[in-house]
């Protein structure tokens, strides 16, 4: 029976990836499509793309596919040929990363989900195919110069903290599901104004634009291909970039630089910094922004308590798990405020 999952230890896979000098291309893609048997398609895809040494995270659902992956440069054309041989994926845009060292993923994970993006919407209540219009980078810049245009960031707060379009509304949310009703309320009295929505690669805005048109908004636009494609077009055509800072990405890189502006600060000391990390204490693992000086001071942890815990023998760590609460114990996304960063580990 063929192996449909990677069975090598994650730490070993990550070590191999970091030590490898193989050139890889990082990219993302999505496509809405009615899949009758997502599980069967998932298994077939794993067998096909595992042979091509594809790494990354792919979600498959009855409504389609959503992937963020890396492919060996030497096998990129073979991957494209294979992907485009699937009729409903033929010609799908591949959003190539704009700032990439090839170390974005270290194994292939393909998961079957209820939806390719968790949105909390009842898709039966509106026509998801009636989506907003797509804008090129040039059209984005022109429309953003109109003072009546409303620009909305459909990403989460920890994404927009390090980079955004100037003047954009940036909802303080942890999930896309939270953003949808909040943005609708915020724009209730602006339904006749031109609205530009944006996200990382475009997939969230595809669904959001259809939902907002259904809810009575008249002029809904989205950036074609999201921030990734906008930045690529600006570089290609020599256009000024209205997005400043970093584009947060959901892989090992944590971000790709769009402009040299550093618009956020270290969560521990307040120095200018836009480097996202996860606390090195795996029992915490909270996402936060940390400068090199604080990374050295706290040994890549979010607090002295986490540093103390990480220094304990593994058996002691296991015995304490579940008994000690850290900043990220409840998996808060970037809600870390560093208020108790210098308090030692308390196991009493």
Coordinates of C-alpha atoms in Angstrom, one line a residue:
X1 CA 0.0 0.0 0.0
X2 CA 1.5 3.4 -0.9
X3 CA 2.5 5.8 1.9
X4 CA 0.2 8.8 1.9
X5 CA 1.8 10.7 4.8
X6 CA 5.4 11.7 5.6
X7 CA 6.7 9.4 8.4
X8 CA 10.1 11.1 9.1
X9 CA 10.5 13.0 12.3
X10 CA 9.7 16.7 11.9
X11 CA 13.0 17.9 13.5
X12 CA 14.9 15.7 11.1
X13 CA 13.0 17.1 8.1
X14 CA 13.5 20.6 9.2
X15 CA 17.3 20.0 9.7
X16 CA 17.5 18.5 6.2
X17 CA 15.7 21.5 4.7
X18 CA 18.0 24.1 6.5
X19 CA 21.1 22.2 5.5
X20 CA 20.1 21.7 1.8
X21 CA 21.5 24.0 -0.9
X22 CA 18.8 22.9 -3.4
X23 CA 17.2 25.9 -5.0
X24 CA 13.4 25.9 -4.4
X25 CA 10.5 28.1 -5.6
X26 CA 7.9 29.1 -3.0
X27 CA 4.4 29.8 -4.3
X28 CA 0.7 29.8 -3.4
X29 CA -2.5 29.0 -5.4
X30 CA -6.2 28.4 -4.9
X31 CA -9.2 27.4 -7.0
X32 CA -12.9 27.1 -6.1
X33 CA -14.3 23.9 -7.7
X34 CA -17.0 21.4 -6.8
X35 CA -15.1 18.2 -5.6
X36 CA -17.3 15.1 -5.2
X37 CA -14.6 13.1 -3.3
X38 CA -12.1 15.4 -1.6
X39 CA -10.4 12.5 0.2
X40 CA -9.7 10.5 -2.9
X41 CA -8.4 13.6 -4.7
X42 CA -6.2 14.4 -1.7
X43 CA -4.6 10.9 -1.8
X44 CA -4.0 11.0 -5.5
X45 CA -2.5 14.5 -5.2
X46 CA -0.1 13.3 -2.4
X47 CA 1.2 10.5 -4.5
X48 CA 1.7 12.7 -7.5
X49 CA 3.4 15.7 -5.8
X50 CA 5.4 13.7 -3.2
X51 CA 7.3 12.2 -6.2
X52 CA 8.1 15.8 -7.3
X53 CA 9.5 16.7 -3.9
X54 CA 6.8 19.2 -3.3
X55 CA 6.8 20.6 0.3
X56 CA 4.0 22.7 1.9
X57 CA 0.5 22.9 3.2
X58 CA -2.5 22.1 1.0
X59 CA -6.2 22.1 2.0
X60 CA -8.7 20.2 0.0
X61 CA -12.5 20.5 0.5
X62 CA -15.7 20.0 -1.5
X63 CA -15.4 23.7 -2.6
X64 CA -11.9 23.4 -4.0
X65 CA -8.2 23.7 -3.1
X66 CA -5.9 26.1 -1.3
X67 CA -2.1 25.6 -1.2
X68 CA 1.1 27.2 0.0
X69 CA 4.0 25.1 -1.2
X70 CA 7.6 25.1 -2.4
X71 CA 9.0 23.1 -5.4
X72 CA 12.6 22.3 -6.4
X73 CA 13.6 24.8 -9.1
X74 CA 14.7 21.9 -11.2
X75 CA 11.3 20.3 -11.1
X76 CA 9.2 23.4 -11.3
X77 CA 8.2 22.9 -15.0
X78 CA 7.3 19.3 -14.3
X79 CA 5.2 20.4 -11.4
X80 CA 3.3 23.0 -13.5
X81 CA 2.8 20.4 -16.3
X82 CA 1.4 17.9 -13.7
X83 CA -0.8 20.5 -12.0
X84 CA -2.2 21.9 -15.3
X85 CA -3.0 18.3 -16.5
X86 CA -5.8 18.4 -13.9
X87 CA -8.6 20.0 -16.0
X88 CA -10.1 22.3 -13.3
X89 CA -6.6 23.4 -12.3
X90 CA -5.4 24.1 -15.8
X91 CA -4.1 27.7 -16.0
X92 CA -4.6 28.5 -12.3
X93 CA -2.3 31.4 -11.3
X94 CA 0.7 30.5 -9.3
X95 CA 1.6 33.4 -6.9
X96 CA 5.4 33.2 -6.8
X97 CA 6.9 34.5 -3.5
X98 CA 8.7 37.9 -3.9
X99 CA 11.2 37.5 -1.1
X100 CA 12.2 33.8 -0.9
X101 CA 15.2 31.8 0.3
X102 CA 13.6 28.4 -0.5
X103 CA 13.4 27.5 3.2
X104 CA 9.6 28.0 3.5
X105 CA 8.5 24.4 4.1
X106 CA 10.1 21.1 5.0
X107 CA 7.5 18.5 4.2
X108 CA 4.3 17.9 2.3
X109 CA 1.0 18.0 4.2
X110 CA -2.4 17.7 2.4
X111 CA -5.4 17.9 4.6
X112 CA -9.1 17.4 3.9
X113 CA -11.2 20.3 5.4
X114 CA -14.8 21.4 5.4
X115 CA -13.7 24.6 3.6
X116 CA -10.5 25.8 2.0
X117 CA -10.7 28.9 4.2
X118 CA -12.6 28.9 7.5
X119 CA -15.1 31.8 7.0
X120 CA -18.2 30.7 9.1
X121 CA -20.5 31.6 6.2
X122 CA -23.5 29.7 4.9
X123 CA -22.6 29.3 1.3
X124 CA -26.1 28.2 0.4
X125 CA -27.5 31.6 1.4
X126 CA -25.7 33.6 -1.4
X127 CA -24.1 33.1 -4.8
X128 CA -20.4 32.6 -4.2
X129 CA -19.6 32.9 -7.9
X130 CA -20.8 36.6 -8.0
X131 CA -17.6 38.1 -6.8
X132 CA -16.1 41.5 -6.9
X133 CA -14.0 42.8 -9.7
X134 CA -10.3 42.1 -9.8
X135 CA -7.8 45.0 -10.0
X136 CA -4.3 45.1 -11.4
X137 CA -1.6 46.9 -9.5
X138 CA -2.0 49.9 -11.8
X139 CA -5.8 50.0 -11.2
X140 CA -5.2 49.6 -7.5
X141 CA -2.9 52.7 -7.4
X142 CA -5.3 54.8 -9.5
X143 CA -8.4 53.9 -7.4
X144 CA -6.6 54.4 -4.2
X145 CA -5.9 58.0 -5.2
X146 CA -9.6 58.6 -5.2
X147 CA -10.5 60.1 -1.8
X148 CA -13.8 58.3 -1.8
X149 CA -12.2 54.9 -2.0
X150 CA -12.3 52.7 1.1
X151 CA -9.4 50.2 1.5
X152 CA -10.0 47.2 3.8
X153 CA -7.4 44.7 5.0
X154 CA -9.1 41.3 5.3
X155 CA -6.2 39.8 7.2
X156 CA -5.7 39.2 10.9
X157 CA -4.1 41.8 13.2
X158 CA -0.7 40.1 13.5
X159 CA -0.5 40.1 9.7
X160 CA -1.3 43.8 9.3
X161 CA 1.0 44.8 12.2
X162 CA 4.1 44.4 10.0
X163 CA 2.7 45.6 6.7
X164 CA -0.3 47.3 5.1
X165 CA -1.7 49.6 2.4
X166 CA -1.5 53.2 3.6
X167 CA -4.8 54.4 4.9
X168 CA -6.4 50.9 5.0
X169 CA -8.9 49.9 7.6
X170 CA -7.3 47.1 9.6
X171 CA -9.7 45.1 11.8
X172 CA -8.3 44.0 15.2
X173 CA -9.2 40.3 14.7
X174 CA -7.5 36.9 15.0
X175 CA -9.4 35.1 12.3
X176 CA -11.0 35.8 8.9
X177 CA -14.3 34.5 10.4
X178 CA -14.2 37.4 12.9
X179 CA -13.4 40.0 10.2
X180 CA -16.4 39.4 8.0
X181 CA -19.2 40.7 10.3
X182 CA -16.9 43.3 11.9
X183 CA -16.0 44.9 8.5
X184 CA -19.6 44.8 7.4
X185 CA -20.6 46.8 10.5
X186 CA -17.7 49.3 10.1
X187 CA -18.8 50.0 6.5
X188 CA -22.6 50.0 7.0
X189 CA -22.9 53.7 6.0
X190 CA -20.5 53.4 3.0
X191 CA -22.2 50.8 0.8
X192 CA -22.2 53.1 -2.2
X193 CA -18.5 53.9 -2.0
X194 CA -15.8 52.0 -4.0
X195 CA -14.2 49.4 -1.7
X196 CA -10.9 47.7 -2.3
X197 CA -10.3 44.6 -0.2
X198 CA -7.0 42.8 0.0
X199 CA -5.3 39.8 1.6
X200 CA -2.1 37.7 1.1
X201 CA -2.9 35.9 -2.1
X202 CA -6.5 36.8 -2.8
X203 CA -8.4 33.8 -1.6
X204 CA -10.1 35.4 1.4
X205 CA -11.2 38.3 -0.7
X206 CA -12.8 36.0 -3.3
X207 CA -15.3 34.8 -0.7
X208 CA -15.6 38.1 1.1
X209 CA -16.4 40.1 -2.0
X210 CA -19.3 37.8 -2.9
X211 CA -20.6 38.0 0.6
X212 CA -20.5 41.8 0.7
X213 CA -22.2 42.2 -2.7
X214 CA -24.9 39.9 -1.3
X215 CA -25.2 42.2 1.7
X216 CA -25.8 45.3 -0.5
X217 CA -22.4 46.8 -1.1
X218 CA -22.4 48.2 -4.7
X219 CA -18.7 48.7 -5.8
X220 CA -16.7 45.9 -4.4
X221 CA -13.2 45.3 -5.7
X222 CA -10.3 43.1 -4.8
X223 CA -6.6 43.1 -5.6
X224 CA -6.0 40.4 -8.2
X225 CA -3.7 37.9 -6.7
X226 CA -3.5 39.7 -3.4
X227 CA -0.4 41.5 -1.9
X228 CA 1.9 38.9 -3.5
X229 CA 0.8 39.6 -7.1
X230 CA 0.5 43.4 -6.5
X231 CA 4.1 43.6 -5.4
X232 CA 5.2 41.4 -8.3
X233 CA 3.4 43.7 -10.8
X234 CA 4.8 46.8 -9.2
X235 CA 8.3 45.5 -9.5
X236 CA 7.7 44.3 -13.1
X237 CA 6.2 47.6 -14.3
X238 CA 8.2 50.0 -12.1
X239 CA 5.0 51.2 -10.3
X240 CA 5.1 52.9 -6.9
X241 CA 4.1 50.6 -4.0
X242 CA 1.3 51.8 -1.8
X243 CA 1.8 48.7 0.4
X244 CA 4.5 49.4 3.0
X245 CA 6.5 47.0 5.2
X246 CA 6.3 43.2 5.1
X247 CA 3.7 40.8 3.8
X248 CA 3.1 38.2 6.6
X249 CA 3.2 34.6 5.2
X250 CA 2.2 31.3 6.8
X251 CA 5.4 29.4 6.4
X252 CA 8.8 29.1 7.9
X253 CA 9.7 32.6 6.6
X254 CA 7.0 34.4 8.5
X255 CA 7.2 37.3 6.1
X256 CA 8.4 38.6 2.8
X257 CA 9.7 42.1 2.5
X258 CA 7.7 44.4 0.1
X259 CA 9.4 47.7 1.1
X260 CA 12.2 48.6 3.4
X261 CA 9.8 50.4 5.9
X262 CA 9.8 48.8 9.4
X263 CA 6.5 49.9 10.8
X264 CA 6.2 47.7 13.9
X265 CA 8.2 47.3 17.1
X266 CA 9.7 44.5 19.2
X267 CA 7.0 43.3 21.6
X268 CA 9.6 43.0 24.4
X269 CA 11.7 46.2 24.3
X270 CA 9.9 48.4 21.8
X271 CA 12.8 48.7 19.3
X272 CA 11.8 49.0 15.6
X273 CA 11.4 45.4 14.4
X274 CA 9.2 43.4 12.1
X275 CA 10.5 39.9 12.7
X276 CA 7.8 37.4 13.7
X277 CA 8.8 34.3 15.7
X278 CA 7.2 31.6 17.8
X279 CA 8.3 31.3 21.4
X280 CA 11.1 28.7 21.5
X281 CA 9.3 27.0 24.5
X282 CA 7.1 24.6 22.6
X283 CA 4.7 24.5 25.6
X284 CA 4.0 28.2 24.9
X285 CA 4.8 28.7 21.1
X286 CA 3.1 32.1 21.1
X287 CA 3.5 34.2 17.9
X288 CA 5.2 37.6 18.6
X289 CA 7.7 40.1 17.3
X290 CA 11.2 39.9 18.7
X291 CA 14.4 41.9 17.9
X292 CA 17.8 40.2 17.8
X293 CA 18.8 41.7 21.2
X294 CA 15.8 40.3 22.9
X295 CA 16.2 37.0 21.1
X296 CA 19.6 36.8 22.7
X297 CA 18.5 38.0 26.1
X298 CA 15.5 35.6 26.4
X299 CA 17.1 32.7 24.3
X300 CA 14.4 33.1 21.6
X301 CA 11.6 32.9 24.2
X302 CA 8.8 35.3 25.0
X303 CA 9.6 35.5 28.7
X304 CA 12.1 34.5 31.4
X305 CA 9.6 31.9 32.6
X306 CA 9.6 30.2 29.2
X307 CA 13.4 30.4 29.1
X308 CA 13.6 28.7 32.5
X309 CA 11.1 26.0 31.4
X310 CA 13.0 25.3 28.2
X311 CA 16.2 24.8 30.2
X312 CA 14.7 22.1 32.4
X313 CA 15.4 18.4 31.6
X314 CA 12.8 16.9 29.3
X315 CA 11.4 14.7 32.0
X316 CA 10.7 17.7 34.2
X317 CA 9.1 19.6 31.3
X318 CA 6.8 16.7 30.6
X319 CA 5.8 16.5 34.3
X320 CA 5.0 20.2 34.3
X321 CA 3.0 20.4 31.1
X322 CA -0.6 21.2 31.8
X323 CA 0.2 22.6 35.3
X324 CA 2.0 25.8 34.2
X325 CA 0.3 28.4 32.0
X326 CA 2.5 30.4 29.5
X327 CA 1.7 33.3 27.3
X328 CA 0.7 31.1 24.4
X329 CA -0.8 28.2 26.3
X330 CA -4.2 29.0 24.8
X331 CA -2.6 29.6 21.4
X332 CA -3.4 33.3 21.2
X333 CA -2.2 34.7 17.9
X334 CA 0.1 37.6 18.7
X335 CA -1.8 38.9 21.7
X336 CA 1.4 38.9 23.7
X337 CA 2.0 42.1 25.6
X338 CA 5.2 41.3 27.4
X339 CA 3.8 42.5 30.7
X340 CA 5.5 39.7 32.7
X341 CA 8.4 39.0 30.5
X342 CA 11.0 39.1 33.3
X343 CA 9.1 37.0 35.9
X344 CA 10.8 33.6 36.6
X345 CA 9.1 30.3 36.2
X346 CA 6.8 29.6 39.2
X347 CA 6.0 25.9 39.7
X348 CA 4.6 26.2 43.2

